[in-house]
Coordinates of N, CA and C in Angstrom, one line a residue:
X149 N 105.3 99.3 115.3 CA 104.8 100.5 116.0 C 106.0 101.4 116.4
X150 N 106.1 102.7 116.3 CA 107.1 103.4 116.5 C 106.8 104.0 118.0
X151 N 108.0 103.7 118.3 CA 108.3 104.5 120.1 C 108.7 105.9 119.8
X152 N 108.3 106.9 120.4 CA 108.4 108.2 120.3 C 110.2 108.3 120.9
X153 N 111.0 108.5 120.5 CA 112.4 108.6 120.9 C 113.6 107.8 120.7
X154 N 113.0 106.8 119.7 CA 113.7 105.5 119.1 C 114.8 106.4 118.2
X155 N 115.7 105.5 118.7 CA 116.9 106.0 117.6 C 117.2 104.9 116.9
X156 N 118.4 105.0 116.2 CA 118.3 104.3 115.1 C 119.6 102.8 115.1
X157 N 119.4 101.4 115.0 CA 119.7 100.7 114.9 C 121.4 100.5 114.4
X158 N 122.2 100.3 115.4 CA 123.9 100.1 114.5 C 123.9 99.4 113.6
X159 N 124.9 99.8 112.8 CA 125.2 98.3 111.6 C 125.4 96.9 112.6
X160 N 125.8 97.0 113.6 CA 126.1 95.9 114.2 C 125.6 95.2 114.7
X161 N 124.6 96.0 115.2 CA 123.0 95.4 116.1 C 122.3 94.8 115.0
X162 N 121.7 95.6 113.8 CA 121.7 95.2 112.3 C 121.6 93.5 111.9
X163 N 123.7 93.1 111.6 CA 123.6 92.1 111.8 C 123.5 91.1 112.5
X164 N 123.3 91.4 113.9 CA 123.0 90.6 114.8 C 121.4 90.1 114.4
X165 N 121.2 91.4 114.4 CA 119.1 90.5 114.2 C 119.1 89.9 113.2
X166 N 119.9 90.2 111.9 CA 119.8 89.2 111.0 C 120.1 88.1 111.3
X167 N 121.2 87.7 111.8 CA 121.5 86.0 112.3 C 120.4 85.5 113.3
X168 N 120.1 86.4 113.9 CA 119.0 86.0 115.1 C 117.8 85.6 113.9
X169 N 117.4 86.2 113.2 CA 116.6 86.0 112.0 C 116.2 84.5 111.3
X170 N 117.6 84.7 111.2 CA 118.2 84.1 109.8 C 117.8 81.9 111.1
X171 N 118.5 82.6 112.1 CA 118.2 81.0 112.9 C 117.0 80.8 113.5
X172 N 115.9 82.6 113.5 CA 114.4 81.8 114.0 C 113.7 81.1 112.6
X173 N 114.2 81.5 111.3 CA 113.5 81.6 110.1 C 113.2 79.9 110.0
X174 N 114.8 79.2 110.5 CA 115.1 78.4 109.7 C 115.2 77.1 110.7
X175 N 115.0 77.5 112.1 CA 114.0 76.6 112.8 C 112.3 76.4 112.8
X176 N 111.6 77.5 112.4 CA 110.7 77.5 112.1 C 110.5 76.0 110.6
X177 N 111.0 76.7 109.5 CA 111.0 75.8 108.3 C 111.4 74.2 108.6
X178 N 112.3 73.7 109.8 CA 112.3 72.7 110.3 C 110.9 72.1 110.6
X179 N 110.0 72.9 111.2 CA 109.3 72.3 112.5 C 107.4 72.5 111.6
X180 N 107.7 73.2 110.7 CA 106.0 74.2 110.4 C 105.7 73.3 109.3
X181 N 104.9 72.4 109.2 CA 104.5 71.3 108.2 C 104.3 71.4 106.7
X182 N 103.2 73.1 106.7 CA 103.1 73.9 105.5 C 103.9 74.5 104.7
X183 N 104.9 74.6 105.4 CA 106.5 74.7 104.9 C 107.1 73.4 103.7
X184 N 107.1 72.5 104.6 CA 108.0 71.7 103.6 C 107.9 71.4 102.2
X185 N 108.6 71.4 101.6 CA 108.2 71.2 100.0 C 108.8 72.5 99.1
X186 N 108.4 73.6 99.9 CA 108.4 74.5 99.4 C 110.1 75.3 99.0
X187 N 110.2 75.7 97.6 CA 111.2 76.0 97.2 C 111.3 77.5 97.6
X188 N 111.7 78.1 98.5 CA 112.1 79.7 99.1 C 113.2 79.9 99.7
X189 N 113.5 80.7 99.4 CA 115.1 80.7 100.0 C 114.7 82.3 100.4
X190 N 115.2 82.5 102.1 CA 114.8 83.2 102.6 C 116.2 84.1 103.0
X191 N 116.7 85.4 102.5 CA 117.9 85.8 103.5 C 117.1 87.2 104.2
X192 N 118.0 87.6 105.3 CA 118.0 88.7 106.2 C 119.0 90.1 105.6
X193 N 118.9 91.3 105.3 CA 119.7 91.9 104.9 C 119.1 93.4 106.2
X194 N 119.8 93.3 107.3 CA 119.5 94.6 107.7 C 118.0 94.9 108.3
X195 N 117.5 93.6 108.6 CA 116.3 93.7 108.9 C 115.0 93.1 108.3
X196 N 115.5 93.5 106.6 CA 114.8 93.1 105.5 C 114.9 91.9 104.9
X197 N 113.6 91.3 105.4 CA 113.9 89.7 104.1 C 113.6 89.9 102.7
X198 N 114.4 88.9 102.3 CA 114.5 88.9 100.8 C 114.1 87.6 100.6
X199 N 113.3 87.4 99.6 CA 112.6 86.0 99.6 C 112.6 85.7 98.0
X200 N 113.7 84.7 97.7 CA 113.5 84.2 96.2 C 113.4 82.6 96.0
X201 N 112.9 82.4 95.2 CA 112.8 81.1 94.5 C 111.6 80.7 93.8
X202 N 110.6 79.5 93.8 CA 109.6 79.3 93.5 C 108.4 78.5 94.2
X203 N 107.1 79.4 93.8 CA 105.8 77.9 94.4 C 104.6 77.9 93.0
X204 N 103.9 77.3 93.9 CA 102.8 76.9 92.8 C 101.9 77.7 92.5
X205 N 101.6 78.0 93.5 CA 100.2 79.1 93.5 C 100.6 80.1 94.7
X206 N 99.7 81.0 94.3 CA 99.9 82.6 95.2 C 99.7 82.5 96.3
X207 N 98.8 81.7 97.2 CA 98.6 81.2 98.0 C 99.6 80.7 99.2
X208 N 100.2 79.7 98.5 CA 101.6 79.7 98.6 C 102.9 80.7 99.1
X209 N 102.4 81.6 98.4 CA 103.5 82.6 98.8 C 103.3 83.5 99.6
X210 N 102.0 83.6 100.2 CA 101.1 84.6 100.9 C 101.5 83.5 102.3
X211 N 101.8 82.6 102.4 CA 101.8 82.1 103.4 C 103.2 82.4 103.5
X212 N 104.5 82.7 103.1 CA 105.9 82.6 103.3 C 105.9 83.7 104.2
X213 N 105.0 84.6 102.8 CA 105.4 86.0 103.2 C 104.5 86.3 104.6
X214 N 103.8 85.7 104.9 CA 103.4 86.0 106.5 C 104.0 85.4 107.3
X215 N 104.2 84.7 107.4 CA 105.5 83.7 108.5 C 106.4 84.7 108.7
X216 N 107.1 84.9 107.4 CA 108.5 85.9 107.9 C 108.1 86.9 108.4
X217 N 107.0 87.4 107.5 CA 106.5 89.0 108.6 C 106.4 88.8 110.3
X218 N 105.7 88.0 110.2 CA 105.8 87.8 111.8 C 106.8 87.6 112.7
X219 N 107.7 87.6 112.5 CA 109.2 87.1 113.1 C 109.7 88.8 113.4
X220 N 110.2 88.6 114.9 CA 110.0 89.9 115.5 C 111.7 90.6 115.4
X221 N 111.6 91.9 114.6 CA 113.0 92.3 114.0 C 112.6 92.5 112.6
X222 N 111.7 91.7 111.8 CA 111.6 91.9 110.4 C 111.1 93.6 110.1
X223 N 112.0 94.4 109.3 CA 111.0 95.7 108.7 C 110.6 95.5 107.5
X224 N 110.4 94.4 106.6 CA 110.2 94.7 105.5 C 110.1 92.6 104.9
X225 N 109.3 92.6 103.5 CA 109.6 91.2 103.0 C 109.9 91.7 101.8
X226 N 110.6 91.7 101.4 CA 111.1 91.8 100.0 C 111.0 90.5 99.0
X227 N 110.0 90.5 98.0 CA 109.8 89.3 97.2 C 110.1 89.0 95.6
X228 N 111.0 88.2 95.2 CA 111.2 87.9 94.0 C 110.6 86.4 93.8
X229 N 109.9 85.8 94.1 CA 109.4 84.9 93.9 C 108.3 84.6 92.6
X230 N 108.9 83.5 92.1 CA 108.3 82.7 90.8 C 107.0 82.1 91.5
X231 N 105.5 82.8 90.6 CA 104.6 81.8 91.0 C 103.9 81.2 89.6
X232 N 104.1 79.6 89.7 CA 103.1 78.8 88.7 C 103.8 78.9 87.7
X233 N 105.3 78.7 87.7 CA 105.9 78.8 86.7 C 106.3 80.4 86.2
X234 N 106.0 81.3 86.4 CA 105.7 82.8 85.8 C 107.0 83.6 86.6
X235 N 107.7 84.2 86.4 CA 108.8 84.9 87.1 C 107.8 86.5 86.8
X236 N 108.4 86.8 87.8 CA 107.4 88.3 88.8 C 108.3 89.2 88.2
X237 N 107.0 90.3 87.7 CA 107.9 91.4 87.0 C 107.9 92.3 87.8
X238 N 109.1 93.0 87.8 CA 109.2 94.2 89.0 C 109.7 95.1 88.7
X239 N 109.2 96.4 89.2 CA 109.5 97.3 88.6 C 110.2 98.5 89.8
X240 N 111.4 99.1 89.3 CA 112.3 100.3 90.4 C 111.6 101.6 90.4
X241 N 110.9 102.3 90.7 CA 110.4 103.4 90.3 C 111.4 104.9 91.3
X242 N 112.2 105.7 90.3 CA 113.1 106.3 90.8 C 114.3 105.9 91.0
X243 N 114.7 104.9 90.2 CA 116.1 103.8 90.8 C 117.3 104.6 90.1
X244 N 117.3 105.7 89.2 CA 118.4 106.1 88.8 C 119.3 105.5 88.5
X245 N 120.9 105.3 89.0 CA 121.6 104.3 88.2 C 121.3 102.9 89.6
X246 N 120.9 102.9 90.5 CA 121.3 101.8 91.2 C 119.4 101.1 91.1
X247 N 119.2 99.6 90.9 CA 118.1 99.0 91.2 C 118.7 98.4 92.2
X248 N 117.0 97.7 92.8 CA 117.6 96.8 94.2 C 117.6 95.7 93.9
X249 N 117.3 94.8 92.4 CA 117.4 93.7 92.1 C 118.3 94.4 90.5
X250 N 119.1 93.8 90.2 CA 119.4 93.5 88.8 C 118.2 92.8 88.3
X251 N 117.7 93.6 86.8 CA 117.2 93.0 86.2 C 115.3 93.7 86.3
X252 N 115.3 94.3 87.4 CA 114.1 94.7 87.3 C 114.2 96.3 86.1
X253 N 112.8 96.6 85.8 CA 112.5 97.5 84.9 C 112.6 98.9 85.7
X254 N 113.7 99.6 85.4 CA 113.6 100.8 86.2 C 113.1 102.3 85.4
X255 N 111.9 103.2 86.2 CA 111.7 104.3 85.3 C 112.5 105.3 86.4
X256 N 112.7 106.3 85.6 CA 113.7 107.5 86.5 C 113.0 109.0 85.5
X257 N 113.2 110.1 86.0 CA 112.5 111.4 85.5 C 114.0 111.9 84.4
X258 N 115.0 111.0 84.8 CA 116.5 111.4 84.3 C 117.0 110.3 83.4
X259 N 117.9 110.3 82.5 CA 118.4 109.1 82.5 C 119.4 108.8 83.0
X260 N 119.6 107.6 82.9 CA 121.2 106.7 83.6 C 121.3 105.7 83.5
X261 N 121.9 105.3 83.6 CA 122.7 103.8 83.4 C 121.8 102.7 84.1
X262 N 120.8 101.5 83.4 CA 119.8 101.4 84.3 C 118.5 101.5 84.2
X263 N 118.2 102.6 84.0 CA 117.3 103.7 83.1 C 116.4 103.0 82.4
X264 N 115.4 102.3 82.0 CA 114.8 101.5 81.2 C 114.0 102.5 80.4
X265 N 113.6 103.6 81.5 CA 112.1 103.9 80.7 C 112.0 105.7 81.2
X266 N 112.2 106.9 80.4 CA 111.9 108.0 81.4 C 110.5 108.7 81.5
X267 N 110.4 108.7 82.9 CA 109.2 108.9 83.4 C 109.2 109.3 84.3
X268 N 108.0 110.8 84.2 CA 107.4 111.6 85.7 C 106.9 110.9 86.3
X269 N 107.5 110.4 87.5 CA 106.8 110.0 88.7 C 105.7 110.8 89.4
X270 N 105.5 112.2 89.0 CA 104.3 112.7 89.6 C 103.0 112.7 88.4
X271 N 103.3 112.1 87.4 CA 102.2 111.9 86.4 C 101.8 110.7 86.4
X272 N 101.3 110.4 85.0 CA 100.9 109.2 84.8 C 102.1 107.8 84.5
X273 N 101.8 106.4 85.1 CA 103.4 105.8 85.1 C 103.0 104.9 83.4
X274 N 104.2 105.2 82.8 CA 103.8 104.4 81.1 C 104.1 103.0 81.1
X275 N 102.8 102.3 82.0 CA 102.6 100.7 82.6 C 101.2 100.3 82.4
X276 N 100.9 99.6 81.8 CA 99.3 99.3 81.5 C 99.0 98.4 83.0
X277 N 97.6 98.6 83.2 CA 97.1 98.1 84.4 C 97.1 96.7 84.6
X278 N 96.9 96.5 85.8 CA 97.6 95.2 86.2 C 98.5 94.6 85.5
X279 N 99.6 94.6 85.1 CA 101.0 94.3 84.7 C 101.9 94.4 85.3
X280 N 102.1 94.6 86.9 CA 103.5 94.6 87.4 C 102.5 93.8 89.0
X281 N 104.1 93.3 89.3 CA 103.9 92.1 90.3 C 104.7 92.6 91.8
X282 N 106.0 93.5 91.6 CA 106.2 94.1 92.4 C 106.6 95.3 91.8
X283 N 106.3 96.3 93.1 CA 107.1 98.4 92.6 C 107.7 98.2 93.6
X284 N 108.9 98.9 93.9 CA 110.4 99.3 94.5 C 109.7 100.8 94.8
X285 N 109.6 101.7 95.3 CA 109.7 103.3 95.7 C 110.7 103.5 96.8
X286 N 111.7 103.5 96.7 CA 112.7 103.5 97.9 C 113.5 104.3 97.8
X287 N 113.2 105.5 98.6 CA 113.3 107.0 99.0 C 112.9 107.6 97.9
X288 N 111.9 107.8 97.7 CA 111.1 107.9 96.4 C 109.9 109.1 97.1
X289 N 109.3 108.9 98.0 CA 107.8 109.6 98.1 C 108.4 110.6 99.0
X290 N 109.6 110.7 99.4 CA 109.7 111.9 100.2 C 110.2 112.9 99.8
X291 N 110.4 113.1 97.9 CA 110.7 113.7 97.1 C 109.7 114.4 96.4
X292 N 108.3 114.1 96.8 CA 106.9 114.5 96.4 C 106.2 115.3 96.9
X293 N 106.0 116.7 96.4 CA 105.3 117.4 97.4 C 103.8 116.5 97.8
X294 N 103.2 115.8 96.5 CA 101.6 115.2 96.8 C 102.2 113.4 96.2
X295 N 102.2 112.9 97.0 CA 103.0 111.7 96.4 C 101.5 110.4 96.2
X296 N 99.8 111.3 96.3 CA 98.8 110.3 96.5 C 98.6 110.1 95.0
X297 N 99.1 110.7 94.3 CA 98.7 110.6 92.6 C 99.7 109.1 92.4
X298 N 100.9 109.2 92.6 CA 101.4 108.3 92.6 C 101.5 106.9 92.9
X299 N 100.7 106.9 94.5 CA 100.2 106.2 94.7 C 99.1 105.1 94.3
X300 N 98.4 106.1 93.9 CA 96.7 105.6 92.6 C 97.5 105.1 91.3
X301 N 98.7 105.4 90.8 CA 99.1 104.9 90.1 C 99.7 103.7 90.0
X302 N 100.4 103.1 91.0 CA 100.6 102.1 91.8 C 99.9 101.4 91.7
X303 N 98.6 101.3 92.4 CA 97.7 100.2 92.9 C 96.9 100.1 91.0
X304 N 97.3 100.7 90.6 CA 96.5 100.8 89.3 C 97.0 99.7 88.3
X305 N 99.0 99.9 88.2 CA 99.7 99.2 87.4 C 99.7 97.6 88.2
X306 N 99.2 97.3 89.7 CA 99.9 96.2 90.4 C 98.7 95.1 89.6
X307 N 99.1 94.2 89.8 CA 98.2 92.9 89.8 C 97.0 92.6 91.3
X308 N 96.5 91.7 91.1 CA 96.2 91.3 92.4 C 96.9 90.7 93.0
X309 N 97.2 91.2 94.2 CA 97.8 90.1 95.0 C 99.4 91.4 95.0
X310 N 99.5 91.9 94.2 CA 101.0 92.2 93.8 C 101.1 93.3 95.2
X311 N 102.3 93.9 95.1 CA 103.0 94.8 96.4 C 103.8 95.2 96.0
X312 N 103.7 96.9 97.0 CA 104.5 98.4 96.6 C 105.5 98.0 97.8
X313 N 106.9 98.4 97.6 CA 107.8 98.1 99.1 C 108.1 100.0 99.0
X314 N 107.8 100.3 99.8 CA 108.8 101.5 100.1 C 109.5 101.6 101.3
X315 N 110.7 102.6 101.0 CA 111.4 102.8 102.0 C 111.7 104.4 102.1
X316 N 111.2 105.2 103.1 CA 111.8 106.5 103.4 C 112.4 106.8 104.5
X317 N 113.1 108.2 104.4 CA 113.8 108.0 105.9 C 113.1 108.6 106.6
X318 N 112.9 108.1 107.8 CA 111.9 108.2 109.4 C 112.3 110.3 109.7
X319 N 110.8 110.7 109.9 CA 110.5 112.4 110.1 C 111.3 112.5 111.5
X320 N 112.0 111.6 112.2 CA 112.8 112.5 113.6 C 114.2 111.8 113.4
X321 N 114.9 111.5 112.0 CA 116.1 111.0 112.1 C 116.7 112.0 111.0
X322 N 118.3 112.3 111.0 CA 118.6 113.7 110.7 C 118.3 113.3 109.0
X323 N 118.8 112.1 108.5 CA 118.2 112.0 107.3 C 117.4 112.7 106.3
X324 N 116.4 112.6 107.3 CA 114.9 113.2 106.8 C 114.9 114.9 106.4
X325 N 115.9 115.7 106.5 CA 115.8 116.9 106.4 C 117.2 117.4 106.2
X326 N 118.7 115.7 106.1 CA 119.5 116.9 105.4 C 119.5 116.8 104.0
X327 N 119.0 116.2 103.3 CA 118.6 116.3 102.0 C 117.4 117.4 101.4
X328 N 118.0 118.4 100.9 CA 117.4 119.8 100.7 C 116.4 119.2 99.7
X329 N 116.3 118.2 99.0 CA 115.4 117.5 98.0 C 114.0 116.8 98.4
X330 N 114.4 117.2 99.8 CA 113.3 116.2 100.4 C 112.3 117.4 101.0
X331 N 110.5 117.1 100.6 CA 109.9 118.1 100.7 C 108.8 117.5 101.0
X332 N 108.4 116.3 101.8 CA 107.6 115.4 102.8 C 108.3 114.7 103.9
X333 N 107.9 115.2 105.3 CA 108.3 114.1 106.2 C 106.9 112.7 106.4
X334 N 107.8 111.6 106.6 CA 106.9 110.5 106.9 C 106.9 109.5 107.6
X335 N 106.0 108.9 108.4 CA 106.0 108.2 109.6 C 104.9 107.0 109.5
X336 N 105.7 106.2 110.5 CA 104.8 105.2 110.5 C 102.7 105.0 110.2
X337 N 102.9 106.2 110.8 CA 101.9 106.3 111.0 C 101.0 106.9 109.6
X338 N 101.7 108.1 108.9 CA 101.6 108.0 107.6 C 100.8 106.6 106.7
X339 N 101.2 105.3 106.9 CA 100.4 104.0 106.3 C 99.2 103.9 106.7
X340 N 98.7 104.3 107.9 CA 97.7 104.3 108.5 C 96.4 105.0 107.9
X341 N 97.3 106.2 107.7 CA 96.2 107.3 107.1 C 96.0 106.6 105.0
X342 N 96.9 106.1 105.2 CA 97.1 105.8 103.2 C 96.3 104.5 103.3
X343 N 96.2 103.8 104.1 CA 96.0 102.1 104.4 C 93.9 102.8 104.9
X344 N 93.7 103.4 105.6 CA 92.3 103.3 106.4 C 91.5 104.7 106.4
X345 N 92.2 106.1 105.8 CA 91.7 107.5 106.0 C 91.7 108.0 104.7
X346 N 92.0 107.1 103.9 CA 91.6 108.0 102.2 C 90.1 108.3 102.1
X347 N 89.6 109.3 101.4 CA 88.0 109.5 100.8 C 87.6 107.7 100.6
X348 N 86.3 107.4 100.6 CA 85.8 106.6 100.1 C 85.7 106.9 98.1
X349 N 86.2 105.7 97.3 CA 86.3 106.0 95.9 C 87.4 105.8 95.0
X350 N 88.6 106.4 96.4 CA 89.7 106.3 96.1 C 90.6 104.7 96.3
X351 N 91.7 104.5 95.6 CA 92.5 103.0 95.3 C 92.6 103.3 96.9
X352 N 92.8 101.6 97.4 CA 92.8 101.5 99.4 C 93.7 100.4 98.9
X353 N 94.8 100.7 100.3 CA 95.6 99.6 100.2 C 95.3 98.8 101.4
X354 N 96.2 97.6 101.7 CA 96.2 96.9 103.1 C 97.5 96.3 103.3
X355 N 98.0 96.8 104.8 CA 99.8 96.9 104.7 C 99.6 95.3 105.2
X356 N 100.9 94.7 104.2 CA 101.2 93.2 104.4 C 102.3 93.6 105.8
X357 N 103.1 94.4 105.9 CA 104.0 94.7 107.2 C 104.6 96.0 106.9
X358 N 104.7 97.1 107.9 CA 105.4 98.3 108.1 C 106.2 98.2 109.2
X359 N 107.2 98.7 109.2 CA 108.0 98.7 110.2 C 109.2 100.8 110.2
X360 N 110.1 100.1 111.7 CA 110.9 102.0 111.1 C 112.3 100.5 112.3
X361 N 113.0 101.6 111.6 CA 114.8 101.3 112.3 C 115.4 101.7 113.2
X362 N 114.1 103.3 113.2 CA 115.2 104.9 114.0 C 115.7 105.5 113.0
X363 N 116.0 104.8 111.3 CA 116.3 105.7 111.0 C 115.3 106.1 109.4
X364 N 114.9 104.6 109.2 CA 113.9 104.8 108.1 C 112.7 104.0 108.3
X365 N 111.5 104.3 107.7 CA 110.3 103.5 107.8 C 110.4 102.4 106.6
X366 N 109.8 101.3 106.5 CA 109.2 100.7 105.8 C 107.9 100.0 106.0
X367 N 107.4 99.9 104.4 CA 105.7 99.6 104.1 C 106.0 98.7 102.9
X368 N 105.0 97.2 103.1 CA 104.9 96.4 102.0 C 103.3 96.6 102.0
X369 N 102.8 97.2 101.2 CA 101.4 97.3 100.7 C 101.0 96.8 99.5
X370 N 99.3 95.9 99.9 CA 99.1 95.7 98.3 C 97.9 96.1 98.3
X371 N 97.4 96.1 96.4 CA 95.9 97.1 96.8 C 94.6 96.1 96.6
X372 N 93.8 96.5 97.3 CA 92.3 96.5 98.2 C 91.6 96.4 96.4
X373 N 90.6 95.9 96.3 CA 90.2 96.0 95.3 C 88.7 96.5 96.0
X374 N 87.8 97.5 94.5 CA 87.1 98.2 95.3 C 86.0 98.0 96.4
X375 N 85.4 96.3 96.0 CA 84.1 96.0 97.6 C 85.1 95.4 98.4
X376 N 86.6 95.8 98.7 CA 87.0 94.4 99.7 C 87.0 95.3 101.1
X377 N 86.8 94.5 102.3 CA 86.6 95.2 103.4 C 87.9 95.9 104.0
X378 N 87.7 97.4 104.8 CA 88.8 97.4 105.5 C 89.4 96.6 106.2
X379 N 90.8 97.0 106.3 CA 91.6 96.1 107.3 C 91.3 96.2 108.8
X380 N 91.2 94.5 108.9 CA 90.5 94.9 110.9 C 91.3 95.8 111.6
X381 N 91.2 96.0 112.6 CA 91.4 96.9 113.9 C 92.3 95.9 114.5
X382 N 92.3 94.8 114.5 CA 93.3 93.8 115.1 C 94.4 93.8 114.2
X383 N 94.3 93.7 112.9 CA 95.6 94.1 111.6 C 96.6 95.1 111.9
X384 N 95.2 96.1 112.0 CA 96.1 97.0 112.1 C 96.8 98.0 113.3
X385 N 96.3 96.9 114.5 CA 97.0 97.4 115.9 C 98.3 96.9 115.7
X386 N 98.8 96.0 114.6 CA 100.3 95.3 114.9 C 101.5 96.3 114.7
X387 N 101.1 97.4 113.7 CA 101.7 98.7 113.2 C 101.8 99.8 113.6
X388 N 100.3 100.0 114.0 CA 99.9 101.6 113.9 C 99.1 101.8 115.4
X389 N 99.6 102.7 116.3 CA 98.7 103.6 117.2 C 97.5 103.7 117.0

């Protein structure tokens, strides 16, 4: 949940929560029974967990990735995790020459180095449906005058179970407006309305964890399939006003 006046986190403070992180994560994994066994290797990068290795079933991993969400300092779970044998395809959408994993599939409107595939991000994405396990959009939607097409596109290409991570820079940090390329501000709150205020009809997500820094927000969302119920009021008091 964002404080109206929050500024933005030092590099320093940064890695401090990460080690603070990094030693609640890994007392936890001592002590939590459902834990043991399990092949995850969890790091802290800036707030953000990064979660790679392997389990059995989805299930499984739905349980990592809630543990660490809960751990207070986390903005984001970032997942590369093998389930049932299967390594998770992922895809950078807008990654130009930098991905945030080597190795994932990156589409860009440009090419570059990197470059897998070129593609309008405000059109249709050239990904058959349910075939991707994670999307990357990071600083991506605030480049979009209407970025809900995109979105529908998303939930369209993900799997079940799969998740969108984005990351944009937060509407009151100078970020957000000194980039003349940027032609949406967006806020925590923003998930809220994409997560529980769309038309009925329309792809519904339900945010696995959102968080902001002071200087950028982040959203791990996955999509709702169409009879599943809204997210409770208790879910979604942990985020959103």
């Amino acid at each position: 949940m964002v404080a109206v006046g929050q500024s933005a986190l030092s590099g320093e403070r940064l890695r401090e929560v990460d080690g603070f992180l990094a030693e609640a994560w890994a007392d936890q994994a001592r002590h939590d029974e459902r834990l043991r066994g399990l092949t995850v290797d969890v790091r802290f990068d800036r707030g953000v967990a990064h979660l790679d290795g392997a389990v059995a079933d989805p299930a499984q991993l739905r349980l990592v990735r809630d543990l660490v969400g809960r751990l207070d300092g986390v903005l984001g779970v970032w997942c590369r995790v093998s389930v049932g044998g299967r390594a998770p395809v992922v895809v950078d959408l807008g990654c130009g020459a930098t991905k945030q994993w080597p190795g994932n599939l990156g589409l860009d409107i440009y090419p570059a180095p990197g470059v897998n595939a070129v593609a309008d991000l405000s059109a249709s994405l050239p990904l058959a449906d349910d075939s991707v396990d994670v999307l990357f959009a990071v600083h991506i939607l605030e480049h979009l005058i209407d970025f809900l097409p995109l979105l529908d596109e998303c939930h369209r290409v993900l799997r079940p179970g799969g998740v969108l991570h984005v990351m944009s820079p937060w509407w009151r940090h100078v970020n957000a407006v000194a980039d003349p390329t940027h032609v949406r501000l967006l806020d925590v709150q923003t998930f809220k309305g994409i997560c529980g205020q769309r038309p009925p009809g329309t792809p519904r997500w339900y945010p696995l964890h959102v968080g902001c820094d002071g200087a950028s927000i982040f959203a791990d969302l996955t999509p709702l399939p169409p009879d599943a119920a809204q997210p409770s009021r208790s879910h979604l008091a942990r985020f959103f006003d």
